[in-house]
Coordinates of C-alpha atoms in Angstrom, one line a residue:
Chain G
M28 CA 0.2 -0.2 0.1
Q29 CA 1.0 3.2 -1.0
K30 CA 2.2 5.9 2.0
R31 CA -0.4 8.4 2.8
H32 CA 0.4 12.1 3.3
N33 CA -1.6 15.1 4.6
D34 CA -3.9 16.3 2.3
I35 CA -5.2 20.0 4.1
W36 CA -6.5 22.5 1.8
F37 CA -7.6 26.0 2.2
T38 CA -10.8 26.6 0.2
E39 CA -12.3 30.1 -0.9
Y40 CA -16.0 30.2 -1.6
Q41 CA -15.7 33.0 -4.7
T42 CA -19.3 32.5 -4.9
R43 CA -21.9 30.1 -3.8
H44 CA -21.2 28.1 -6.9
L45 CA -17.5 28.4 -7.5
R46 CA -14.3 27.6 -5.3
L47 CA -10.7 27.8 -5.4
G48 CA -8.6 25.3 -3.5
L49 CA -5.0 25.4 -2.4
S50 CA -3.3 22.8 -0.7
I51 CA -1.7 24.1 2.6
T52 CA 1.2 22.9 4.4
K53 CA 0.7 25.2 7.9
V54 CA -1.8 27.1 9.3
L55 CA 0.1 30.2 10.9
A56 CA -3.0 32.5 12.2
N57 CA -6.7 32.2 12.7
I58 CA -8.3 34.8 14.9
Q59 CA -11.4 36.7 14.8
T60 CA -10.1 40.2 15.1
P61 CA -13.0 42.9 16.3
F62 CA -14.0 43.4 12.5
Q63 CA -13.4 40.0 10.7
H64 CA -11.9 36.6 10.6
L65 CA -8.0 36.5 9.6
L66 CA -6.4 33.4 8.3
V67 CA -2.7 33.0 7.4
V68 CA -1.5 30.0 5.8
E69 CA 1.5 28.7 4.0
T70 CA 0.6 27.2 0.4
D71 CA 2.3 24.9 -1.7
E72 CA 1.4 26.9 -4.7
Y73 CA 1.3 30.7 -4.0
G74 CA 3.6 30.8 -0.5
K75 CA 1.9 32.5 2.2
L76 CA -1.5 33.4 1.9
M77 CA -3.7 36.1 4.1
A78 CA -7.6 35.7 3.9
L79 CA -10.2 38.0 5.8
D80 CA -13.7 36.6 6.2
G81 CA -12.7 33.8 3.9
A82 CA -11.7 36.0 1.0
I83 CA -8.1 35.7 -0.3
Q84 CA -6.5 39.1 0.1
V85 CA -2.7 38.5 -0.9
T86 CA -0.7 35.5 -1.8
E87 CA 3.3 36.2 -1.6
K88 CA 3.5 34.4 -5.3
D89 CA 1.0 37.3 -7.0
E90 CA 0.1 39.8 -4.8
F91 CA 2.4 41.9 -7.0
T92 CA -0.1 42.1 -10.1
Y93 CA -2.8 43.6 -7.8
H94 CA -0.8 46.3 -5.6
E95 CA 1.1 47.3 -8.7
M96 CA -1.8 47.9 -11.1
L97 CA -3.7 49.6 -8.0
A98 CA -1.2 52.0 -7.0
H99 CA 0.9 52.8 -10.5
V100 CA -1.8 54.0 -12.9
V101 CA -3.1 56.9 -11.1
L102 CA 0.1 57.5 -9.6
T103 CA 1.7 58.0 -13.2
A104 CA -1.2 59.8 -14.4
H105 CA -1.1 62.6 -11.8
P106 CA 2.0 65.1 -12.6
N107 CA 3.4 65.3 -9.4
P108 CA 2.0 63.2 -6.7
R109 CA 3.4 64.1 -3.5
R110 CA 0.6 63.2 -0.7
V111 CA -0.8 59.9 -0.7
L112 CA -3.7 58.4 1.2
I113 CA -4.3 54.9 0.9
V114 CA -7.5 53.6 2.5
G115 CA -7.5 50.3 3.9
G116 CA -4.1 48.1 2.4
G117 CA -3.1 47.3 6.0
D118 CA -0.6 44.6 4.7
G119 CA 1.5 47.4 3.2
G120 CA 1.7 46.6 -0.5
S121 CA -0.1 49.5 -1.7
A122 CA 2.3 51.6 0.1
R123 CA 5.2 49.8 -0.9
E124 CA 4.5 50.6 -4.3
A125 CA 3.4 54.3 -3.7
V126 CA 6.7 54.9 -2.5
K127 CA 8.3 53.6 -5.7
H128 CA 7.5 57.3 -7.2
P129 CA 10.3 59.5 -6.4
S130 CA 8.0 62.4 -6.2
V131 CA 6.1 61.0 -3.2
E132 CA 6.8 62.8 0.2
E133 CA 4.1 61.2 2.5
V134 CA 1.9 58.2 2.5
V135 CA -0.9 58.2 5.0
L136 CA -2.3 54.7 5.3
V137 CA -5.9 54.2 7.2
D138 CA -7.0 50.6 8.0
I139 CA -9.4 49.8 10.4
D140 CA -8.0 46.7 11.8
Q141 CA -4.9 46.5 13.9
E142 CA -4.5 42.6 13.4
V143 CA -4.2 42.9 9.7
I144 CA -1.2 45.4 10.2
N145 CA -0.1 43.3 12.8
A146 CA -0.1 39.6 10.8
S147 CA 1.5 41.6 8.0
R148 CA 4.6 42.5 9.7
Q149 CA 4.5 38.8 11.2
F150 CA 4.2 37.0 8.3
F151 CA 4.8 39.1 5.1
P152 CA 7.9 41.0 5.1
A153 CA 8.0 41.9 1.3
L154 CA 4.7 43.5 2.1
S155 CA 4.9 45.0 5.7
A156 CA 8.1 46.7 4.3
G157 CA 5.7 49.3 2.8
L158 CA 4.4 50.0 6.3
E159 CA 7.9 50.7 7.6
D160 CA 9.1 53.3 5.1
P161 CA 9.7 56.6 6.5
R162 CA 7.5 58.4 4.5
V163 CA 4.5 56.0 5.5
T164 CA 2.1 57.0 8.4
V165 CA 0.1 54.0 9.8
L166 CA -3.3 55.1 11.5
T167 CA -5.6 52.4 12.8
M168 CA -9.3 53.6 12.3
D169 CA -12.4 54.0 10.1
A170 CA -11.1 55.4 6.8
L171 CA -14.7 56.7 6.1
E172 CA -14.4 58.9 9.8
Y173 CA -10.8 59.8 8.6
V174 CA -11.4 61.4 5.0
R175 CA -14.7 63.0 5.9
G176 CA -12.9 65.8 7.7
K177 CA -10.1 66.3 5.1
K178 CA -10.0 69.1 2.4
G179 CA -7.4 69.4 -0.3
E180 CA -4.9 67.8 1.3
F181 CA -4.0 64.9 -1.3
D182 CA -2.7 63.9 -4.7
V183 CA -3.8 60.7 -5.0
V184 CA -6.1 58.6 -3.1
I185 CA -5.7 54.4 -3.1
V186 CA -9.1 52.6 -2.2
D187 CA -7.2 49.1 -1.5
S188 CA -10.3 47.6 0.4
T189 CA -11.9 44.2 1.0
D190 CA -15.2 42.9 -0.8
P191 CA -17.8 45.4 -0.6
V192 CA -19.7 43.8 2.5
D193 CA -19.9 45.1 6.4
F194 CA -17.7 48.0 7.3
A195 CA -16.0 48.1 3.8
E196 CA -19.2 48.5 1.7
G197 CA -19.5 52.3 2.1
L198 CA -16.2 52.4 0.4
F199 CA -18.0 51.6 -3.1
R200 CA -20.7 54.6 -2.6
E201 CA -21.2 57.9 -3.7
P202 CA -20.8 59.7 -0.2
F203 CA -17.6 58.2 0.3
Y204 CA -16.4 59.3 -3.0
R205 CA -17.6 62.8 -2.5
D206 CA -15.4 62.8 0.7
V207 CA -12.6 61.8 -1.2
H208 CA -13.0 64.4 -3.7
R209 CA -13.1 67.1 -1.0
A210 CA -9.8 65.3 0.5
L211 CA -8.3 65.6 -3.0
N212 CA -6.8 68.8 -4.1
E213 CA -7.5 70.1 -7.6
E214 CA -5.4 67.7 -9.7
G215 CA -6.4 64.9 -7.7
L216 CA -7.0 61.1 -8.8
I217 CA -8.7 58.0 -7.2
A218 CA -8.1 54.4 -8.0
A219 CA -10.4 51.5 -6.5
Q220 CA -10.4 48.0 -6.8
T221 CA -13.8 46.6 -8.0
E222 CA -13.8 43.1 -8.5
S223 CA -14.1 40.6 -11.3
P224 CA -16.7 41.3 -14.4
F225 CA -17.5 37.8 -14.6
T226 CA -18.7 37.0 -10.8
D227 CA -19.5 40.6 -9.9
P228 CA -20.5 42.9 -12.4
D229 CA -22.7 44.8 -10.3
I230 CA -19.9 46.1 -8.0
L231 CA -17.9 47.3 -10.9
T232 CA -20.8 49.2 -12.8
G233 CA -22.7 50.0 -9.6
S234 CA -19.3 51.8 -8.3
A235 CA -18.5 53.3 -11.8
L236 CA -22.0 55.0 -11.6
E237 CA -21.7 56.4 -8.1
M238 CA -18.3 57.5 -9.0
K239 CA -19.4 59.7 -12.2
R240 CA -21.6 61.4 -10.1
V241 CA -18.7 62.8 -8.0
F242 CA -15.9 62.6 -10.4
P243 CA -16.1 64.3 -14.2
I244 CA -13.7 61.6 -15.3
V245 CA -14.0 57.8 -14.4
K246 CA -12.4 55.1 -16.6
V247 CA -12.4 51.5 -16.0
Y248 CA -9.0 49.5 -16.4
W249 CA -8.3 45.7 -15.7
G250 CA -5.5 43.4 -15.0
A251 CA -4.6 39.7 -14.4
M252 CA -4.8 38.5 -10.5
P253 CA -4.8 34.8 -10.5
T254 CA -5.9 34.3 -7.0
Y255 CA -8.7 36.5 -7.2
P256 CA -12.1 35.2 -8.7
T257 CA -11.6 34.3 -12.5
G258 CA -8.1 35.7 -12.5
M259 CA -9.4 39.0 -14.5
W260 CA -9.8 42.1 -12.2
T261 CA -11.1 45.8 -12.6
Y262 CA -10.3 48.9 -11.2
L263 CA -11.8 52.2 -11.4
A264 CA -9.6 55.6 -11.9
G265 CA -11.3 58.6 -10.9
S266 CA -10.2 62.0 -11.9
K267 CA -10.8 65.8 -11.5
V268 CA -8.8 67.0 -14.5
H269 CA -6.3 64.6 -15.8
D270 CA -7.0 61.9 -18.1
P271 CA -6.0 58.7 -16.2
E272 CA -4.9 57.0 -19.6
E273 CA -2.0 59.4 -20.0
L274 CA 1.3 58.9 -18.3
R275 CA 2.4 62.3 -16.6
S276 CA 5.2 61.5 -14.0
P277 CA 8.1 59.4 -14.3
L278 CA 7.5 55.5 -14.3
P279 CA 7.9 54.0 -10.8
G280 CA 10.9 51.7 -9.6
R281 CA 11.4 48.4 -10.5
T282 CA 8.2 46.7 -11.4
R283 CA 6.9 43.3 -12.4
Y284 CA 3.3 43.5 -13.9
Y285 CA 3.1 47.5 -14.3
S286 CA 5.0 49.2 -17.3
G287 CA 4.2 52.4 -19.1
R288 CA 3.0 49.9 -21.9
I289 CA 0.5 47.8 -19.8
H290 CA -0.8 51.4 -18.2
R291 CA -2.1 52.3 -21.6
A292 CA -3.2 48.3 -22.6
S293 CA -5.0 48.1 -19.4
F294 CA -7.6 50.7 -20.3
V295 CA -8.4 48.5 -23.4
L296 CA -11.9 47.0 -22.6
P297 CA -12.8 43.9 -24.3
P298 CA -16.3 44.6 -26.0
F299 CA -18.2 42.5 -23.5
L300 CA -16.9 44.8 -20.8
E301 CA -17.5 48.1 -22.6
E302 CA -21.2 46.7 -23.6
L303 CA -21.7 45.8 -19.9
L304 CA -20.7 49.2 -18.7
A305 CA -22.8 50.9 -21.3
E306 CA -25.9 49.2 -20.4
R307 CA -25.9 50.0 -17.1
N308 CA -24.8 53.6 -17.8
E309 CA -28.5 54.1 -19.5
Chain A
M26 CA -33.1 22.3 11.3
Q27 CA -32.7 23.9 8.0
K28 CA -33.3 22.0 4.8
R29 CA -30.2 20.6 3.0
H30 CA -29.8 20.2 -0.9
N31 CA -27.7 18.6 -2.8
D32 CA -24.1 19.5 -3.0
I33 CA -22.1 17.8 -6.0
W34 CA -19.1 19.3 -7.3
F35 CA -16.7 19.1 -10.4
T36 CA -13.3 19.8 -9.1
E37 CA -10.3 20.2 -11.9
Y38 CA -6.8 19.8 -10.3
Q39 CA -5.2 22.8 -12.1
T40 CA -1.8 21.6 -10.6
R41 CA -1.4 18.9 -7.6
H42 CA -1.6 21.9 -5.1
L43 CA -4.6 24.0 -6.8
R44 CA -7.7 23.2 -7.6
L45 CA -11.2 24.9 -9.0
G46 CA -14.4 23.8 -8.0
L47 CA -17.7 24.0 -9.8
S48 CA -20.9 23.1 -8.3
I49 CA -22.8 21.5 -10.9
T50 CA -26.6 20.1 -11.0
K51 CA -26.5 17.4 -13.5
V52 CA -23.9 15.0 -15.2
L53 CA -25.0 14.9 -18.7
A54 CA -21.9 12.7 -20.3
N55 CA -19.0 10.7 -18.4
I56 CA -17.1 8.1 -20.8
Q57 CA -13.8 7.0 -21.6
T58 CA -13.2 7.5 -25.1
P59 CA -10.4 5.6 -27.0
F60 CA -8.1 8.7 -26.3
Q61 CA -9.3 10.3 -23.1
H62 CA -11.9 10.7 -20.4
L63 CA -14.7 12.9 -21.5
L64 CA -17.0 14.7 -18.8
V65 CA -19.9 17.0 -19.5
V66 CA -21.8 18.7 -16.9
E67 CA -24.1 21.4 -16.1
T68 CA -22.8 24.0 -13.5
D69 CA -24.4 26.7 -11.6
E70 CA -21.6 29.2 -12.5
Y71 CA -20.9 28.8 -16.1
G72 CA -23.6 26.9 -17.7
K73 CA -22.4 23.5 -19.5
L74 CA -19.0 22.6 -19.3
M75 CA -16.7 20.0 -20.9
A76 CA -13.7 18.5 -19.6
L77 CA -10.9 15.8 -21.1
D78 CA -8.9 13.9 -18.6
G79 CA -10.3 16.1 -15.9
A80 CA -9.1 19.3 -17.4
I81 CA -11.7 22.0 -18.4
Q82 CA -12.1 22.7 -22.2
V83 CA -15.0 24.9 -22.4
T84 CA -18.0 26.3 -20.4
E85 CA -20.7 28.2 -22.3
K86 CA -20.2 31.3 -20.4
D87 CA -16.3 31.8 -20.8
E88 CA -15.3 30.2 -24.0
F89 CA -15.6 33.1 -26.3
T90 CA -12.5 34.4 -24.7
Y91 CA -10.2 31.6 -25.5
H92 CA -11.7 30.8 -29.0
E93 CA -11.7 34.7 -30.0
M94 CA -8.0 35.2 -29.0
L95 CA -6.8 31.9 -30.4
A96 CA -8.5 32.6 -33.7
H97 CA -8.9 36.4 -34.5
V98 CA -4.9 37.3 -34.1
V99 CA -3.4 35.4 -36.6
L100 CA -6.4 35.6 -39.0
T101 CA -6.5 39.1 -38.8
A102 CA -2.6 39.7 -38.9
H103 CA -3.1 37.5 -42.4
P104 CA -3.7 39.8 -45.5
N105 CA -6.3 37.5 -47.0
P106 CA -6.8 34.3 -44.9
R107 CA -8.8 31.7 -47.3
R108 CA -7.9 28.1 -46.1
V109 CA -7.4 27.4 -42.6
L110 CA -6.6 24.8 -40.7
I111 CA -7.8 23.9 -37.1
V112 CA -5.7 21.2 -35.1
G113 CA -7.8 19.9 -32.5
G114 CA -10.8 21.9 -31.7
G115 CA -13.4 19.3 -32.1
D116 CA -16.1 21.1 -30.0
G117 CA -16.0 23.8 -33.1
G118 CA -15.7 26.9 -31.2
S119 CA -12.7 28.2 -33.3
A120 CA -14.0 26.9 -36.5
R121 CA -17.3 29.1 -35.6
E122 CA -14.7 32.0 -34.9
A123 CA -12.9 31.4 -38.3
V124 CA -15.7 31.5 -40.4
K125 CA -16.4 34.8 -38.8
H126 CA -13.7 36.4 -41.3
P127 CA -15.2 37.0 -44.7
S128 CA -12.2 36.1 -46.9
V129 CA -12.3 32.5 -45.2
E130 CA -13.3 30.1 -47.9
E131 CA -12.4 26.7 -46.3
V132 CA -11.7 25.5 -43.0
V133 CA -10.3 22.0 -42.2
L134 CA -10.5 20.7 -38.7
V135 CA -8.7 17.8 -37.5
D136 CA -9.5 16.3 -34.2
I137 CA -8.3 13.0 -32.8
D138 CA -11.4 12.2 -31.1
Q139 CA -15.0 11.7 -32.8
E140 CA -16.7 11.5 -29.2
V141 CA -15.7 15.2 -28.6
I142 CA -17.5 16.3 -31.8
N143 CA -20.2 14.1 -31.1
A144 CA -20.7 15.4 -27.5
S145 CA -20.5 19.2 -28.8
R146 CA -23.1 18.6 -31.4
Q147 CA -25.5 17.0 -28.3
F148 CA -24.6 19.3 -26.0
F149 CA -22.9 22.6 -27.4
P150 CA -25.1 23.9 -30.1
A151 CA -23.3 27.5 -29.6
L152 CA -19.9 25.7 -30.6
S153 CA -21.0 22.9 -32.8
A154 CA -22.4 25.5 -35.1
G155 CA -18.9 26.1 -36.3
L156 CA -18.7 22.5 -37.3
E157 CA -21.9 22.7 -39.4
D158 CA -20.7 25.7 -41.5
P159 CA -20.8 24.7 -45.2
R160 CA -17.4 26.1 -45.3
V161 CA -16.0 23.6 -42.8
T162 CA -14.8 19.8 -43.4
V163 CA -14.6 17.7 -40.1
L164 CA -11.9 15.1 -40.4
T165 CA -11.5 12.7 -37.2
M166 CA -7.7 11.3 -37.4
D167 CA -4.2 12.5 -35.6
A168 CA -3.6 16.1 -37.0
L169 CA 0.0 15.4 -36.4
E170 CA -0.2 12.7 -39.2
Y171 CA -2.5 14.5 -41.3
V172 CA -0.1 17.9 -41.6
R173 CA 2.9 15.5 -42.2
G174 CA 2.1 15.7 -46.0
K175 CA 0.8 18.7 -46.8
K176 CA 2.6 21.3 -48.6
G177 CA 1.7 25.2 -49.2
E178 CA -1.8 24.3 -48.5
F179 CA -2.9 26.8 -46.0
D180 CA -3.2 30.4 -44.9
V181 CA -3.4 29.8 -41.3
V182 CA -3.0 27.2 -39.0
I183 CA -4.8 27.3 -35.6
V184 CA -3.7 24.7 -32.8
D185 CA -6.4 24.2 -30.6
S186 CA -5.1 21.6 -28.3
T187 CA -5.4 19.9 -25.3
D188 CA -2.6 20.3 -22.5
P189 CA 0.8 18.5 -23.7
V190 CA 0.5 15.4 -22.5
D191 CA 0.0 12.0 -24.3
F192 CA -1.2 12.1 -27.8
A193 CA -1.0 16.0 -27.8
E194 CA 2.5 16.4 -26.6
G195 CA 4.1 16.3 -30.0
L196 CA 1.7 19.6 -31.0
F197 CA 4.0 21.5 -28.7
R198 CA 7.3 20.4 -30.6
E199 CA 9.5 21.5 -33.3
P200 CA 8.8 18.7 -35.5
F201 CA 5.2 19.5 -35.7
Y202 CA 6.1 23.3 -36.1
R203 CA 8.2 21.9 -39.0
D204 CA 5.5 20.1 -40.6
V205 CA 2.8 23.4 -40.1
H206 CA 5.8 25.5 -41.6
R207 CA 5.7 23.0 -44.8
A208 CA 1.9 22.8 -45.1
L209 CA 1.4 26.6 -45.1
N210 CA 1.9 28.9 -47.8
E211 CA 4.4 31.7 -48.0
E212 CA 2.7 34.3 -46.1
G213 CA 1.2 31.9 -43.4
L214 CA 0.9 32.2 -39.6
I215 CA 0.4 29.8 -36.9
A216 CA -1.7 30.4 -33.6
A217 CA -1.4 28.0 -30.6
Q218 CA -2.3 28.0 -27.1
T219 CA 0.6 27.8 -24.3
E220 CA -1.1 27.8 -20.8
S221 CA -0.6 29.9 -18.0
P222 CA 2.9 31.6 -17.2
F223 CA 1.9 31.2 -13.5
T224 CA 1.2 27.4 -13.5
D225 CA 3.1 26.2 -16.4
P226 CA 5.9 28.8 -17.5
D227 CA 8.0 26.1 -19.0
I228 CA 5.2 25.0 -21.5
L229 CA 5.3 28.7 -23.0
T230 CA 8.8 29.3 -23.0
G231 CA 9.6 25.5 -24.4
S232 CA 7.0 26.0 -27.1
A233 CA 8.5 29.2 -28.0
L234 CA 12.1 27.9 -28.4
E235 CA 10.7 25.1 -30.4
M236 CA 8.4 27.3 -32.6
K237 CA 11.4 29.8 -33.2
R238 CA 13.6 27.1 -34.7
V239 CA 11.1 26.9 -37.2
F240 CA 9.3 30.5 -38.0
P241 CA 11.3 33.6 -38.3
I242 CA 8.8 35.8 -36.3
V243 CA 7.1 34.4 -33.0
K244 CA 5.2 36.4 -30.5
V245 CA 3.4 36.1 -27.5
Y246 CA 0.1 37.4 -26.6
W247 CA -2.3 36.7 -23.7
G248 CA -5.9 37.3 -22.6
A249 CA -8.1 36.7 -19.8
M250 CA -9.7 32.9 -19.6
P251 CA -11.7 32.5 -16.2
T252 CA -11.8 28.6 -16.1
Y253 CA -8.4 27.9 -17.3
P254 CA -5.7 27.9 -14.3
T255 CA -4.9 31.4 -12.8
G256 CA -7.2 32.9 -15.5
M257 CA -4.2 34.5 -17.4
W258 CA -3.6 32.3 -20.7
T259 CA -0.9 32.6 -23.4
Y260 CA -0.7 32.2 -26.8
L261 CA 2.1 31.8 -29.5
A262 CA 1.9 33.5 -33.1
G263 CA 4.1 32.1 -35.4
S264 CA 4.7 33.9 -38.9
K265 CA 6.7 33.6 -42.1
V266 CA 6.7 37.3 -43.0
H267 CA 4.1 39.1 -41.2
D268 CA 4.3 40.5 -38.0
P269 CA 1.5 39.3 -36.1
E270 CA 1.0 42.6 -33.9
E271 CA -0.4 44.4 -37.1
L272 CA -4.0 44.2 -38.5
R273 CA -4.2 43.4 -42.2
S274 CA -7.4 42.1 -43.1
P275 CA -10.9 43.4 -41.5
L276 CA -11.7 42.6 -38.5
P277 CA -14.2 39.6 -37.8
G278 CA -17.7 39.7 -37.1
R279 CA -19.3 40.4 -33.8
T280 CA -17.0 39.2 -31.1
R281 CA -17.2 39.5 -27.3
Y282 CA -13.4 39.8 -26.3
Y283 CA -11.7 40.5 -29.4
S284 CA -11.4 43.8 -31.0
G285 CA -8.6 45.8 -33.0
R286 CA -7.5 47.6 -30.0
I287 CA -7.5 44.4 -27.9
H288 CA -5.2 42.6 -30.6
R289 CA -2.6 45.1 -30.2
A290 CA -3.1 45.1 -26.2
S291 CA -2.8 41.3 -26.0
F292 CA 0.9 41.6 -27.1
V293 CA 2.0 44.1 -24.3
L294 CA 3.6 41.6 -21.9
P295 CA 4.0 42.6 -18.1
P296 CA 7.4 42.6 -17.3
F297 CA 7.7 39.5 -15.4
L298 CA 6.6 37.3 -18.8
E299 CA 9.2 39.4 -20.3
E300 CA 12.0 38.4 -18.2
L301 CA 10.4 34.7 -18.1
L302 CA 10.8 34.7 -21.8
A303 CA 14.2 36.4 -22.2
E304 CA 15.5 34.0 -19.3
R305 CA 15.0 30.9 -21.2
N306 CA 15.9 32.3 -24.4
E307 CA 19.6 32.9 -23.0

């Protein structure tokens, strides 16, 4: 008889009818924080993985595609991004990307959950390095509250949120975008992640409609992201004056997914996605 | 106590350590053909699904991204594609796309497995329609053998194969590419699917090296494909004289993923993929 071995899997239910399984060798953290359930496991395929309420947030192997696309498009579209606000992003990946822009002088990162920050510091050195950069200030509080009082303080706002459920739901809504608009100065841009057009088309189209009520220029772009549902991930770029498709400031330091050519290509939408956005706009 | 319901899943082991699960309502076919195991199920998330040897080949919901990208890039790059050879593709999806080009007069489709053709006719009308087009001739035989004797007969060859194991392994190799080169006329192009750069980078880089020994121009392009591993899928375009990035003939009739702009954008590779290809090229 063949020798047997452990066969332990982490399973994400991406929808009720679709799930992704990754074999794991170790559970590193498995706790309920005041806001969500936090799991860190070591996987065979993607290195360490952090999930919040069962949804994969980062894996060591593929987080670069998401963080680079979320941060660099609007930072490069801005002519001179100096002050950046990151909403969520407690793992540090978006901050790590933001400080690759030489013009960036200060990054304020506001995450509601101190345990996410702690877990990143303990298990994800390549991500939490973004939290330790001297230009980065980390605040643990509700970003909805933080941004409410701000006026013209930021060049770029990056919304690096979990799925729109519970406390994160407001981050996909017009009142929040209005507060962000006020917090940005006159050349400001916002980037936000808006899920997969195959499994959650309403999140993309709904958020786009809400953002368009506030920002004169709103464009959709997309990229590959293996461990997020369907591997095709969308983003919104909202802007006061600058077309987010155009490159205005120097490219960031070393990147693995993002480039100037990828920047422009990511705004080219397949017809089915253009049609989806047009339908919901009527 | 809550009422329970059936909870039946089809699971694809994309690698030893990574699996995709789709809940199913019905098993429509579950047979061993002379060449492979063939499964057709009805899924909740993606409509009907066909798997060969456990690997998802098509789902009704997302097959369009794969078939459009595999067929249209080289067909549009050719100045006047008239005769097309499809290697594999027994479900009919690639043939359906090929005949969207008004210049195409004849499509020869060679699939080794009659059962795949039968299952498509029985369960996938939107795919098998490609097999019934009067311009399409369907042959059931080994494509490796078929192509061996041909000389200058085709404008475009589309390799719509399963993964490179068993009988399909030769379709990713230099001797086959050499036979295809001979079967193509002087302006000929070949397109081939080459898996995910995250889970199977060696298939992409290996096939690219083998194809480069035969075709003077070989370029990699990519697209989204939700139910294939990692959702990021790569393709090779090999060519005798024409740069496959350029559009030379009219765009095909109605498409949902492919467009002229997507054509060009799909050749823009993220730096990690460019580096992967450069490394293996040294």
